[in-house]
Short mmCIF file of C-alpha atoms in Angstrom, two decimals:
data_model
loop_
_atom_site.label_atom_id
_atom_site.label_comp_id
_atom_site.label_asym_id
_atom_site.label_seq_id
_atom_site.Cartn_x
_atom_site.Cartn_y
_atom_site.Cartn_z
CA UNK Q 286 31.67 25.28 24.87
CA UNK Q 287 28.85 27.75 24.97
CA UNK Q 288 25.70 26.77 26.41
CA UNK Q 289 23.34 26.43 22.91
CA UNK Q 290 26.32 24.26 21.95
CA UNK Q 291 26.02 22.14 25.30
CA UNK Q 292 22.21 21.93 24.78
CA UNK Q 293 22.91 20.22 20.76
CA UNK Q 294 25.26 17.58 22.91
CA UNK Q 295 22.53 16.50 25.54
CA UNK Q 296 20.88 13.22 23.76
CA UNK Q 297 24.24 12.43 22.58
CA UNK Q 298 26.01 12.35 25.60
CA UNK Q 299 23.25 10.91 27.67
CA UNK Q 300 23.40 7.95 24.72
CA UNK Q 301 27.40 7.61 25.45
CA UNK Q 302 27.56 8.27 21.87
CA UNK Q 303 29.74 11.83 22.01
CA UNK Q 304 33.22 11.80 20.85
CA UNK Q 305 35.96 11.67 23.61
CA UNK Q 306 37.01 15.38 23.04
CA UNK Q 307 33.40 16.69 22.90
CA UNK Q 308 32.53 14.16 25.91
CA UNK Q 309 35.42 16.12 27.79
CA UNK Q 310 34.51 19.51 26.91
CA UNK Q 311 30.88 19.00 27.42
CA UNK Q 312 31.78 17.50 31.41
CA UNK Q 313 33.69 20.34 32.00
CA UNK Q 314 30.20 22.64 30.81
CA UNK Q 315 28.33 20.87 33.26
CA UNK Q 316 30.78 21.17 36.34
CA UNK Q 317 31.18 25.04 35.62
CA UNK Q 318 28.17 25.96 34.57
CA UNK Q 319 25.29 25.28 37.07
CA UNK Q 320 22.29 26.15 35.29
CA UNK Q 321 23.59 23.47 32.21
CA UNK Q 322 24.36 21.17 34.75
CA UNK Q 323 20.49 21.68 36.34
CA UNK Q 324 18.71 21.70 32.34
CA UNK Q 325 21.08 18.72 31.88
CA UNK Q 326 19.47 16.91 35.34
CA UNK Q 327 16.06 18.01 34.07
CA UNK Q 328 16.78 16.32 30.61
CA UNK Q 329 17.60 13.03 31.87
CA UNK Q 330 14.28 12.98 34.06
CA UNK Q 331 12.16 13.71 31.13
CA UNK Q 332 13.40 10.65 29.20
CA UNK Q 333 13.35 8.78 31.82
CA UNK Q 334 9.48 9.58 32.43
CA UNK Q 335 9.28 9.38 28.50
CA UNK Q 336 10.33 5.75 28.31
CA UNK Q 337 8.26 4.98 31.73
CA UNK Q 338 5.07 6.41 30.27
CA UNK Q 339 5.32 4.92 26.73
CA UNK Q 340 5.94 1.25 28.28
CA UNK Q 341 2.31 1.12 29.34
CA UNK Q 342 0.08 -1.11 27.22
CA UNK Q 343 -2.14 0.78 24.68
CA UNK Q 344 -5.43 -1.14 24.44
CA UNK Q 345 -6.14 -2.37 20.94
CA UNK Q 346 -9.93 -1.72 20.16
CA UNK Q 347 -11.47 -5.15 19.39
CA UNK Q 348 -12.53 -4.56 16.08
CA UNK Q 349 -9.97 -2.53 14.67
CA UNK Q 350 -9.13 -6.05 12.48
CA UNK Q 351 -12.76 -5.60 10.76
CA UNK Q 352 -12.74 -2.12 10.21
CA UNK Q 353 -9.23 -1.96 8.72
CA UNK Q 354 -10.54 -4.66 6.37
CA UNK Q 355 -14.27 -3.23 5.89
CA UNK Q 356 -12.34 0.35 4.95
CA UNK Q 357 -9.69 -1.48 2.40
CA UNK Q 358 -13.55 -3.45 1.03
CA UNK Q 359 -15.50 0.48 0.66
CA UNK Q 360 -12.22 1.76 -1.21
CA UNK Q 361 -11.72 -1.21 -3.47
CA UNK Q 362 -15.66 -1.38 -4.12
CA UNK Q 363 -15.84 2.55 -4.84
CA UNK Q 364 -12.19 2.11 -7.08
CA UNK Q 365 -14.39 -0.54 -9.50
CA UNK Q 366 -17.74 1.51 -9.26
CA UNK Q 367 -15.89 4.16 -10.62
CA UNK Q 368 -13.84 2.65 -13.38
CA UNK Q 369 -14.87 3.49 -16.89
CA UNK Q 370 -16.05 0.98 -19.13
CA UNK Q 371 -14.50 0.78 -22.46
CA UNK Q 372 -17.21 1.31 -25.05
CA UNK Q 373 -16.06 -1.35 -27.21
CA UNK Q 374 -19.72 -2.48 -28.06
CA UNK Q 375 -20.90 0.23 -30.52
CA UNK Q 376 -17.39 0.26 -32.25
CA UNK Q 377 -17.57 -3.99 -32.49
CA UNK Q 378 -20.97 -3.41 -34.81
CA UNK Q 379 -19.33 -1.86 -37.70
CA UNK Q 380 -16.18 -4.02 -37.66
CA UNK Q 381 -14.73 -5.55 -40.42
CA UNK Q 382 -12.18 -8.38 -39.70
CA UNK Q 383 -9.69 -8.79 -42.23
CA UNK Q 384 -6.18 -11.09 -42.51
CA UNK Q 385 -4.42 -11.29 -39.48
CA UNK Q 386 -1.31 -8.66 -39.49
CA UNK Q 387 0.65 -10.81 -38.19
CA UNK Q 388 2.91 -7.79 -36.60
CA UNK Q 389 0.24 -6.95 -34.52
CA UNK Q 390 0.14 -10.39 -33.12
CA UNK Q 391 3.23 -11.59 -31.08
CA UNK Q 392 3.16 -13.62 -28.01
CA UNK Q 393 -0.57 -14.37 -26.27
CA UNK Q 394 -1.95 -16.32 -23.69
CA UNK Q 395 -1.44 -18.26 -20.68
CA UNK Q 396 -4.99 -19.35 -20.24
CA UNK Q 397 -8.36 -19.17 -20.03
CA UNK Q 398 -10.95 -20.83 -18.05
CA UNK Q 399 -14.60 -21.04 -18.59
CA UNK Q 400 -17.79 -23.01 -17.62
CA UNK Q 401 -20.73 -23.06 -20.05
CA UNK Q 402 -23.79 -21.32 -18.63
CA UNK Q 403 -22.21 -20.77 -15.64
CA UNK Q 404 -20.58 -17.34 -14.02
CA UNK Q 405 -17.35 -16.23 -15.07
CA UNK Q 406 -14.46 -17.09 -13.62
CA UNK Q 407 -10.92 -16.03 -13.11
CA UNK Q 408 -8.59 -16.78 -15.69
CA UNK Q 409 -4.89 -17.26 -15.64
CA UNK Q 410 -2.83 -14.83 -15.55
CA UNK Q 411 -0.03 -13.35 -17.93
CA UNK Q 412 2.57 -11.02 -16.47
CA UNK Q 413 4.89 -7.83 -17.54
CA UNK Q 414 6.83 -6.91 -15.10
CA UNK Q 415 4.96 -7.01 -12.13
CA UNK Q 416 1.33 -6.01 -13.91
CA UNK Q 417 -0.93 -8.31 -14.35
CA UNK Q 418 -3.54 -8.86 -16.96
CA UNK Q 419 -6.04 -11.12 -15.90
CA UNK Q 420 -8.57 -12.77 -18.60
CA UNK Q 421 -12.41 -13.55 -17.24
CA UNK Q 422 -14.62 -15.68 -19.24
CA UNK Q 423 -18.03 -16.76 -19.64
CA UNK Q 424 -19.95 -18.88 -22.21
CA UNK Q 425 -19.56 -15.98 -25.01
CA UNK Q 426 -17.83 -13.25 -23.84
CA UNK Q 427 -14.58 -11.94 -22.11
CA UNK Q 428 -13.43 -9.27 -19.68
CA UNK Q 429 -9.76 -8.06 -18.68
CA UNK Q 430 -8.38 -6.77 -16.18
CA UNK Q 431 -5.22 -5.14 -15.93
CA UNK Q 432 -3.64 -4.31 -12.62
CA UNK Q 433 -0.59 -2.22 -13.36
CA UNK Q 434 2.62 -2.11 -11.21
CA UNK Q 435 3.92 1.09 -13.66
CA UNK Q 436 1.92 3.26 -15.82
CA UNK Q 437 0.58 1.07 -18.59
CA UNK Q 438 -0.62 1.47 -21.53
CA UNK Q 439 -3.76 -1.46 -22.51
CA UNK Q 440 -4.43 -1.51 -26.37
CA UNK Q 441 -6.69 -3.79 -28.08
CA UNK Q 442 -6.63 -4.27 -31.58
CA UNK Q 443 -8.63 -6.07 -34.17
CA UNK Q 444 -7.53 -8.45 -36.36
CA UNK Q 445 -6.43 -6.40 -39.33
CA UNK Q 446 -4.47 -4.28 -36.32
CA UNK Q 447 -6.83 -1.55 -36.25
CA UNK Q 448 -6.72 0.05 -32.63
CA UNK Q 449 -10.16 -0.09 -31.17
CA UNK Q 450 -9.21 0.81 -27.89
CA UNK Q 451 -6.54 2.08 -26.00
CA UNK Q 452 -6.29 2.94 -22.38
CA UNK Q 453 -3.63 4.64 -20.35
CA UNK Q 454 -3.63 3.18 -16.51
CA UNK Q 455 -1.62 5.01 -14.32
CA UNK Q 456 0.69 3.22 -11.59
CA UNK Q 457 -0.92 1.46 -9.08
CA UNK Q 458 -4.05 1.68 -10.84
CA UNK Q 459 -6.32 -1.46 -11.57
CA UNK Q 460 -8.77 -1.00 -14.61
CA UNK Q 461 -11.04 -3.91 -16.37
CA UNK Q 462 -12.43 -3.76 -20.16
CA UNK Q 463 -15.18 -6.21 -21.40
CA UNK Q 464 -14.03 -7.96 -24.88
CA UNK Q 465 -17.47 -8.00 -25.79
CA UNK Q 466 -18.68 -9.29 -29.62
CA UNK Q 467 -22.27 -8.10 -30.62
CA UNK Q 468 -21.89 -9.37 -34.47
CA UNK Q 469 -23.68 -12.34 -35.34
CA UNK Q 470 -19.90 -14.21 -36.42
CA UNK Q 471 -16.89 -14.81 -34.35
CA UNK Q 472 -14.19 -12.36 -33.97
CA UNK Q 473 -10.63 -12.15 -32.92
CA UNK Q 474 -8.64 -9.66 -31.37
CA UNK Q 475 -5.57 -8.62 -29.49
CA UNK Q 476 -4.92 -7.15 -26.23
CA UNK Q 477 -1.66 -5.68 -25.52
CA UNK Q 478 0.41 -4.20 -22.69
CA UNK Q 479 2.95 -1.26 -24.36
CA UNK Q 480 6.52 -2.61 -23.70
CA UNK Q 481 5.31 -6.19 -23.09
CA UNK Q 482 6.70 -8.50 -25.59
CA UNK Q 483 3.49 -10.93 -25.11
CA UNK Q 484 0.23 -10.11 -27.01
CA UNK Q 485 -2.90 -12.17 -26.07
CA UNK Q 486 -4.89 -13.31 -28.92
CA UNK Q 487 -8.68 -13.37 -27.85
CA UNK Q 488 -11.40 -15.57 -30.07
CA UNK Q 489 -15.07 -14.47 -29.29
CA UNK Q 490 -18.22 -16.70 -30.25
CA UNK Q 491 -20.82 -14.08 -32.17
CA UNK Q 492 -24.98 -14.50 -31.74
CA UNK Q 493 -24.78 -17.18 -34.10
CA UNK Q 494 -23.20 -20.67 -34.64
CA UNK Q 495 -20.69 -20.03 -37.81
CA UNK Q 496 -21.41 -22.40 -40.36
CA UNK Q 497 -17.89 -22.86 -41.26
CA UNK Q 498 -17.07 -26.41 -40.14
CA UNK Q 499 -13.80 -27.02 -42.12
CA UNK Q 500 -11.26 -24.06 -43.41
CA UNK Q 501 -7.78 -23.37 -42.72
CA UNK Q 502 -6.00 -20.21 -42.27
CA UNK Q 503 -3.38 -18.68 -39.16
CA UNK Q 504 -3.73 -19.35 -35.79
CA UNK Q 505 -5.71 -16.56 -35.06
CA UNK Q 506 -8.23 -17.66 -38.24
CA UNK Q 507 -8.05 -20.89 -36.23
CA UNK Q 508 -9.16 -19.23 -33.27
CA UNK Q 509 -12.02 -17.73 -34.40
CA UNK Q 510 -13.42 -20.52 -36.41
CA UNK Q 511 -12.98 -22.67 -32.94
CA UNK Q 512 -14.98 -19.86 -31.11
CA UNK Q 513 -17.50 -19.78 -33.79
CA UNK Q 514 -18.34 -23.20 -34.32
CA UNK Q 515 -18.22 -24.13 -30.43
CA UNK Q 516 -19.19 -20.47 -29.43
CA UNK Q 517 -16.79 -20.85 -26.56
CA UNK Q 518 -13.69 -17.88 -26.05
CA UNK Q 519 -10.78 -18.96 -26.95
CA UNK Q 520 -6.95 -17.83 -26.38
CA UNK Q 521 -4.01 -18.01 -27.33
CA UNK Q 522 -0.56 -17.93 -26.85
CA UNK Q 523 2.39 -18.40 -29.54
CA UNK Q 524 5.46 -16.67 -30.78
CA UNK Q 525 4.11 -17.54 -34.34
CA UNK Q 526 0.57 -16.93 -35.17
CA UNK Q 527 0.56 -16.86 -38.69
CA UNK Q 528 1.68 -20.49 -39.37
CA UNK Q 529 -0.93 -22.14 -41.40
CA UNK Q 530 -3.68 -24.40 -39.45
CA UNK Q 531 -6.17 -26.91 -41.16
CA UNK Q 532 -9.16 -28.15 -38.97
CA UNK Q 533 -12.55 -29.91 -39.47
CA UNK Q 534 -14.65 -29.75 -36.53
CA UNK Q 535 -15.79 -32.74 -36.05
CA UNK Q 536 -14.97 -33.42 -32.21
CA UNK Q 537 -17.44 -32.98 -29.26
CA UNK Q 538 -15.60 -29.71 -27.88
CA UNK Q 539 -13.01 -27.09 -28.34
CA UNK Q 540 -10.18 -28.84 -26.61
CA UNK Q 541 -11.00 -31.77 -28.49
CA UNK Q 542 -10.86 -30.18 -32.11
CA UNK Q 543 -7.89 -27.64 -31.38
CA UNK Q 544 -5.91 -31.05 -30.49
CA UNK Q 545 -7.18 -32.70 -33.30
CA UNK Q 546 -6.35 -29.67 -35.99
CA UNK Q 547 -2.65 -29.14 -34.54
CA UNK Q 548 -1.22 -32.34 -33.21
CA UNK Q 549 1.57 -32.40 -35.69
CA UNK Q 550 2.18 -28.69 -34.81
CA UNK Q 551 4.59 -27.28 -32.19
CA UNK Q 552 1.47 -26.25 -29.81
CA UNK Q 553 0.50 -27.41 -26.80
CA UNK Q 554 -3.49 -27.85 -25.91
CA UNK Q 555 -4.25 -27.68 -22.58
CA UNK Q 556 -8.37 -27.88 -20.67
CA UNK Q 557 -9.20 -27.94 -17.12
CA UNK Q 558 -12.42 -28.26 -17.81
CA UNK Q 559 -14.39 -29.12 -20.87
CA UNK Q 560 -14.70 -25.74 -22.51
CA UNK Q 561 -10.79 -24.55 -21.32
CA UNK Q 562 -8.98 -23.92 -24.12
CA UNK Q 563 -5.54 -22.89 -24.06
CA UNK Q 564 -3.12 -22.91 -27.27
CA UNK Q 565 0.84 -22.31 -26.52
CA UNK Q 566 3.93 -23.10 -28.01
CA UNK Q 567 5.09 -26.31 -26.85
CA UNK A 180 5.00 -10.25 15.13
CA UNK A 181 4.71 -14.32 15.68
CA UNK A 182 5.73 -17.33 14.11
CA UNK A 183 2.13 -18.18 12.93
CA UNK A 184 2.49 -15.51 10.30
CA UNK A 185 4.60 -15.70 6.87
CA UNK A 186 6.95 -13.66 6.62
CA UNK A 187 6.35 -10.14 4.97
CA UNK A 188 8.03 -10.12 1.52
CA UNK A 189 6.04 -13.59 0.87
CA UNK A 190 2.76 -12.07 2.12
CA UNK A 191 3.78 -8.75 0.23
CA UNK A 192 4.58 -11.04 -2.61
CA UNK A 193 1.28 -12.84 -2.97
CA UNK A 194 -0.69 -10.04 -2.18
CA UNK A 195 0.66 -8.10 -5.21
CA UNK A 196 -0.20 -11.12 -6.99
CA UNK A 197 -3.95 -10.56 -6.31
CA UNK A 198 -4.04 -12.76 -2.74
CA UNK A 199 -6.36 -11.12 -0.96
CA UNK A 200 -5.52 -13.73 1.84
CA UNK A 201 -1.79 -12.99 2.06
CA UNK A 202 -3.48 -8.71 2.08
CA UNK A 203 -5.59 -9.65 5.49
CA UNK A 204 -2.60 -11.77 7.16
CA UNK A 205 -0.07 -8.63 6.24
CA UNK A 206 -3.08 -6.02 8.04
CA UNK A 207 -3.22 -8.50 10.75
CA UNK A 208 0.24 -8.77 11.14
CA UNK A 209 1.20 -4.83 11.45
CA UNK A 210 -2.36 -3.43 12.56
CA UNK A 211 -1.54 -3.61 16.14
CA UNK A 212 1.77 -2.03 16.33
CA UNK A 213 0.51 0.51 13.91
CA UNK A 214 -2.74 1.22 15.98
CA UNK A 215 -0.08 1.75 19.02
CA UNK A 216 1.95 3.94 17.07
CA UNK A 217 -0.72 6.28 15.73
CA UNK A 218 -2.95 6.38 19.24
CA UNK A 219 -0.01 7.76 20.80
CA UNK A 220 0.59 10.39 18.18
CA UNK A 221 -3.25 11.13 18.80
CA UNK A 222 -4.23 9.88 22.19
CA UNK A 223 -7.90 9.53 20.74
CA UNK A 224 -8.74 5.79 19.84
CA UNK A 225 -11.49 6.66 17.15
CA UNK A 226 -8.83 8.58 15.35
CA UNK A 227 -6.10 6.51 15.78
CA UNK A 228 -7.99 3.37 14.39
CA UNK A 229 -8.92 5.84 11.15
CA UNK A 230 -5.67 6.81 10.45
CA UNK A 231 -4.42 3.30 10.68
CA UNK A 232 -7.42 2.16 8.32
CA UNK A 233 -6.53 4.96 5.87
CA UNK A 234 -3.13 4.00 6.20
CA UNK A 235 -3.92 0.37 4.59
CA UNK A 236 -5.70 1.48 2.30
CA UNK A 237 -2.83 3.41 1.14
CA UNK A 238 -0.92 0.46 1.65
CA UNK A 239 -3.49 -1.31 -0.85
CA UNK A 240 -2.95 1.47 -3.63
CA UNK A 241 0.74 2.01 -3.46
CA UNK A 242 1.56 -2.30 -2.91
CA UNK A 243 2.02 -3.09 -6.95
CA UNK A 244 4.84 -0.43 -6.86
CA UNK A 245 6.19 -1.67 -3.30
CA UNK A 246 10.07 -2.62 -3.98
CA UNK A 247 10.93 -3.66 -0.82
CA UNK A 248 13.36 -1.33 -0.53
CA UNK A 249 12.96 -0.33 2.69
CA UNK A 250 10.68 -2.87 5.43
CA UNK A 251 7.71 -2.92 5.47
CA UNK A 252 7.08 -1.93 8.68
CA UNK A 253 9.14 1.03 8.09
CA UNK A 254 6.76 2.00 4.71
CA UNK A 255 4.02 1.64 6.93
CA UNK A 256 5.54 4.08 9.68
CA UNK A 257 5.74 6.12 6.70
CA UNK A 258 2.54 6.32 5.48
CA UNK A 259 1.18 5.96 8.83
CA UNK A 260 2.84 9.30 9.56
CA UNK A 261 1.80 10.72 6.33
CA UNK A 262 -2.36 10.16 7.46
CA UNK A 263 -1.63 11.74 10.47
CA UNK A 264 -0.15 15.19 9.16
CA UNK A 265 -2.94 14.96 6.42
CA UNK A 266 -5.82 14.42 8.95
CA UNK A 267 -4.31 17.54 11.04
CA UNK A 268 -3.97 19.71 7.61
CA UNK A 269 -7.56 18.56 6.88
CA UNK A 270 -8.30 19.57 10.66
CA UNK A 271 -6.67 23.00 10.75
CA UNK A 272 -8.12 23.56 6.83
CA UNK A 273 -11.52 22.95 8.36
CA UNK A 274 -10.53 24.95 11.29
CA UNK A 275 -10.78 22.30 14.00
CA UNK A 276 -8.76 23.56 16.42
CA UNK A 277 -6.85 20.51 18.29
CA UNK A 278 -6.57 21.25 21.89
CA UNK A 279 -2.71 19.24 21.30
CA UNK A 280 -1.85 21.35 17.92
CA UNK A 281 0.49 24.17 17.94
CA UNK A 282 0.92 27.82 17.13
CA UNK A 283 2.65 28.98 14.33
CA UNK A 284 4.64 32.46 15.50
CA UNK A 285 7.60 34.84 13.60
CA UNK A 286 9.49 32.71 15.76
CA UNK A 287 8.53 29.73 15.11
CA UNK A 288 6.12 27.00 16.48
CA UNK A 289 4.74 27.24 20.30
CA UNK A 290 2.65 25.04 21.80
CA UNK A 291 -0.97 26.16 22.25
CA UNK A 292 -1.54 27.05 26.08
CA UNK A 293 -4.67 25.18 26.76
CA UNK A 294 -5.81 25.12 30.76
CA UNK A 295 -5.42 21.54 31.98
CA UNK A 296 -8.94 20.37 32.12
CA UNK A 297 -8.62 18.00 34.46
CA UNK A 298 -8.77 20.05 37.72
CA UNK A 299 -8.31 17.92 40.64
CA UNK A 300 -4.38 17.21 39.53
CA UNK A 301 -3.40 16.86 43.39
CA UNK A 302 -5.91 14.42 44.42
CA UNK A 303 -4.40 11.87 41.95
CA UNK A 304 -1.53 10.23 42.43
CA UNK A 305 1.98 12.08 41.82
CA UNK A 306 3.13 8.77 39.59
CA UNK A 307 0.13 8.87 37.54
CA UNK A 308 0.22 12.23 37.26
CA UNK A 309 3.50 12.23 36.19
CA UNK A 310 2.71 10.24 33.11
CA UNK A 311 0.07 12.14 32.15
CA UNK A 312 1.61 15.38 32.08
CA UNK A 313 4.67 13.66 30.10
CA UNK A 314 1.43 12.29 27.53
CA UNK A 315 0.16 15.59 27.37
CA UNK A 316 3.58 17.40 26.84
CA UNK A 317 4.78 14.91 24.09
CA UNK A 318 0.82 15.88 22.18
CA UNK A 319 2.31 19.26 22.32
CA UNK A 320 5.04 18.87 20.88
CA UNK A 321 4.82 20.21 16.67
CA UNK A 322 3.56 16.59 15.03
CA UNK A 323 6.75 15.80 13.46
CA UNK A 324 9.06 16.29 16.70
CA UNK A 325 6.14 14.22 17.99
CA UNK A 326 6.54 11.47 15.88
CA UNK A 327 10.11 11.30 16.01
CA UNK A 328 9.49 11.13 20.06
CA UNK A 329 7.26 7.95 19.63
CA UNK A 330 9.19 6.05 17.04
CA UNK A 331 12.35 6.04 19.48
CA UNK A 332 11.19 6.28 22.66
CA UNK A 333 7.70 3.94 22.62
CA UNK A 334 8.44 1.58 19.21
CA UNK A 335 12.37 1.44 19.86
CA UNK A 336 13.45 2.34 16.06
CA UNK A 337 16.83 3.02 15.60
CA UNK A 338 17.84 6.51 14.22
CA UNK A 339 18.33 4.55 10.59
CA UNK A 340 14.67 3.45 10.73
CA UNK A 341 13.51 6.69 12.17
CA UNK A 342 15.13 8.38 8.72
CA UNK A 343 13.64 5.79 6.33
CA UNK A 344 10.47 6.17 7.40
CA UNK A 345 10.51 9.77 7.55
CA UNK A 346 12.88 10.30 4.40
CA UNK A 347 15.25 12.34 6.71
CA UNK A 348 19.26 12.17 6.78
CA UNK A 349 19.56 10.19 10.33
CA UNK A 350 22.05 13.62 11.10
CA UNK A 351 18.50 15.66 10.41
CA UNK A 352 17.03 12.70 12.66
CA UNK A 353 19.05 12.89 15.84
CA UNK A 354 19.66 17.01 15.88
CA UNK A 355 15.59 17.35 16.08
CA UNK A 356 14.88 14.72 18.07
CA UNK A 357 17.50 16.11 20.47
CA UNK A 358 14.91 19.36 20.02
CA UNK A 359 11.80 17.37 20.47
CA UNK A 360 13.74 16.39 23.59
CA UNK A 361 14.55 19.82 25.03
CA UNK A 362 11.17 21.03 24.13
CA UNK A 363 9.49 18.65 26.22
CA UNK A 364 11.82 19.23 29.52
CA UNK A 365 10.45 22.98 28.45
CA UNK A 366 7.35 22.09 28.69
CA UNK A 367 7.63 19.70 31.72
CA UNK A 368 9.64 22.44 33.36
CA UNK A 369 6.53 24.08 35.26
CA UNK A 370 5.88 20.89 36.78
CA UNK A 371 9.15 20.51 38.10
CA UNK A 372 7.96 20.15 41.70
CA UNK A 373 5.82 17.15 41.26
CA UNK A 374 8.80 15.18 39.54
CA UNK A 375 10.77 16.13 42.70
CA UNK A 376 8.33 14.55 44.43
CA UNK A 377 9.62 11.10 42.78
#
């Protein structure tokens, strides 16, 4: 054994961990060959110092808690500040909502919470994969936010499937969208995760009250009409949204008529408060 | 880590759910170790706490995709390490010359030959001094032999975490940290004489 070779062998041999032959060969270095035998002493000291200096306390600066936290704050402050804002307004003024396409429209909701005249609040949450999409609501209007775990891609579609917006988000990335509806009537749309099997069908209140109090059509007719005449946002959830609906909105609130208009359907109407609608399949 | 805490896939868990909560208890949980960990690597504490706050906040970003493939506290190493090469590529870009950094040669990386400032070394104590000329050699040593050095010798990682957490074959692992090794008795080598006096 050479003496570079001896010098690879050092940490192993002072761990016990060399083979017997190499063990053997490398004793025999350090009995014949002095100056390995003296680097070999030396080596041992240093990790003995090594391990004596590193078991000393390091201090832990008292506020290194806040400033981790007030750093992770800036960043996820600056991350929203910076997020583009889908221009969905201008393109909702010249909209023209036709039949449902009812390929466009598979899967939908798992809720949606809101409190009239009050802020917005967090609504539940639907999943793909490990991305989120998260559905805010106030009296008359919607945002979403879409935290993806993989590169996404967010579409949102009217109701006669045109695309009005689409958004790529890559991994990691969290983005938000306002469903916003700047007609005077009600409108209904779709938001979509590419890949996701679920589709969330959104009903937004317009500036006005619709005057349609009775009608029938699919569920996502039905939704609309319910935003409209209580010009609350509604949502939705169903494998099929084009079965036929009947309602006459007669009731004191959206939970109230969207029980009332499908109680002999397979749908489930659930509120946690009085203007939380949510419509899935039972 | 303690008992009061949940343990980290749950925390990781909720926090990718959006649980800003489960986020804080996970920082609170690691910060300290990870503060160790990166103010030995730097020996300053303003830097050390900014690489560790950087270092969450990559933890923050990169979370949703977190697989739990490896530990956590082994990502974190990871990414700990990662802000400290990037802060001394930002340093050495900027031409901040660390007083710990090395010199790139033909032959490889030296360590920069800086006069000890501290000049009264024989008034001190010969046990204290020890240590701090072992500190100063291991912020000499190139700043991945010097990680390697801190993971094993100050955190206790095995040579398996030690190559997760620097994406090295644990062969790669143990023939450079067996370097690192050597290269500090180099550098302790002039000293020799106080050690003897141990």
């Amino acid at each position: 054994m050479n003496k570079d070779k001896a010098y690879d062998f050092f940490s192993a041999y002072q761990e016990g961990v060399l083979d017997p032959g190499l063990r053997q060969a490398f004793e025999q270095k350090l009995a014949s060959d002095p100056q390995v035998a003296e680097e070999y002493r030396r080596f041992e000291l240093t990790l003995r110092e090594v391990d004596e200096v590193f078991r000393s306390p390091v201090e832990t600066p008292r506020d290194l808690h806040e400033r981790i936290l007030s750093r992770i704050d800036r960043h996820l402050y600056e991350q929203k500040r910076k997020r583009p804002v889908l221009g969905l307004a201008g393109i909702w003024r010249n909209l023209a909502f036709g039949t449902l396409a009812a390929a466009a429209l598979i899967g939908g909701i798992y809720g949606l919470m809101t409190r009239a005249g009050g802020p917005a609040r967090a609504g539940v949450v639907g999943q793909s994969g490990t991305t989120s999409l998260q559905f805010h609501a106030s009296l008359s209007s919607m945002f979403v936010e879409i935290n993806a775990a993989r590169e996404e891609t967010l579409t949102v579609r009217s109701i006669d499937g045109q695309v009005l917006n689409e958004v790529r988000i890559p991994a990691g990335e969290w983005r938000r969208t306002p469903l916003l509806n700047r007609q005077e009537t009600a409108a209904v749309l779709s938001v979509e995760i590419e890949g996701d099997k679920l589709s969330h069908i959104v009903g937004l209140p317009g500036r006005v009250q619709t005057s349609l109090q009775t009608g029938s059509g699919n569920l996502a007719e039905f939704a609309r009409a319910l935003a409209g005449w209580y010009r609350s946002p509604v949502l939705v959830e169903v494998a099929q949204p084009t079965q036929p609906v009947r309602w006459n909105f007669t009731q004191s609130g959206p939970t109230e008529a969207a029980s009332a208009a499908l109680q002999d359907m397979p749908f489930t109407v659930e509120s946690r408060d009085p203007n939380l609608v949510r419509i899935a399949d039972r | 880590m303690t008992e009061r805490y949940l343990a980290d896939d749950m925390l990781i868990q909720r926090a990718q759910g959006g649980d800003r909560g489960a986020l804080d208890m996970l920082v609170e949980k690691h910060e300290t170790r990870a503060y160790q960990y990166a103010f030995r690597l730097t020996r300053n504490p303003d830097e050390a706490a900014d690489i560790v706050a950087d270092a969450f906040v990559r933890v923050v970003n990169a979370l949703p995709n977190f697989k739990g493939q490896s530990a956590f506290s082994t990502w974190l190493y990871r990414i700990l390490t990662n802000c400290f090469l990037d802060q001394r590529k930002k340093d050495r870009t900027r031409g901040v010359v660390s007083l710990e950094s090395v010199m790139q040669t033909d032959e490889g990386e030296l360590e920069r030959q800086v006069e000890d400032p501290a000049g009264d070394v024989f008034e001190q104590t010969a046990r204290l001094e020890r240590g701090r000329l072992v500190e100063i050699a291991v912020s000499r040593l190139p700043e991945y032999q010097r990680a390697m050095i801190v993971m094993y010798h100050a955190d206790r990682l095995a040579y398996d975490e030690i190559a997760a957490a620097l994406d090295l074959p644990i062969g790669t692992v143990k023939s450079r940290l067996n370097r690192a090794r050597l290269s500090l008795r180099e550098l302790l080598a002039r000293d020799e004489e106080l050690f003897k006096m141990g």
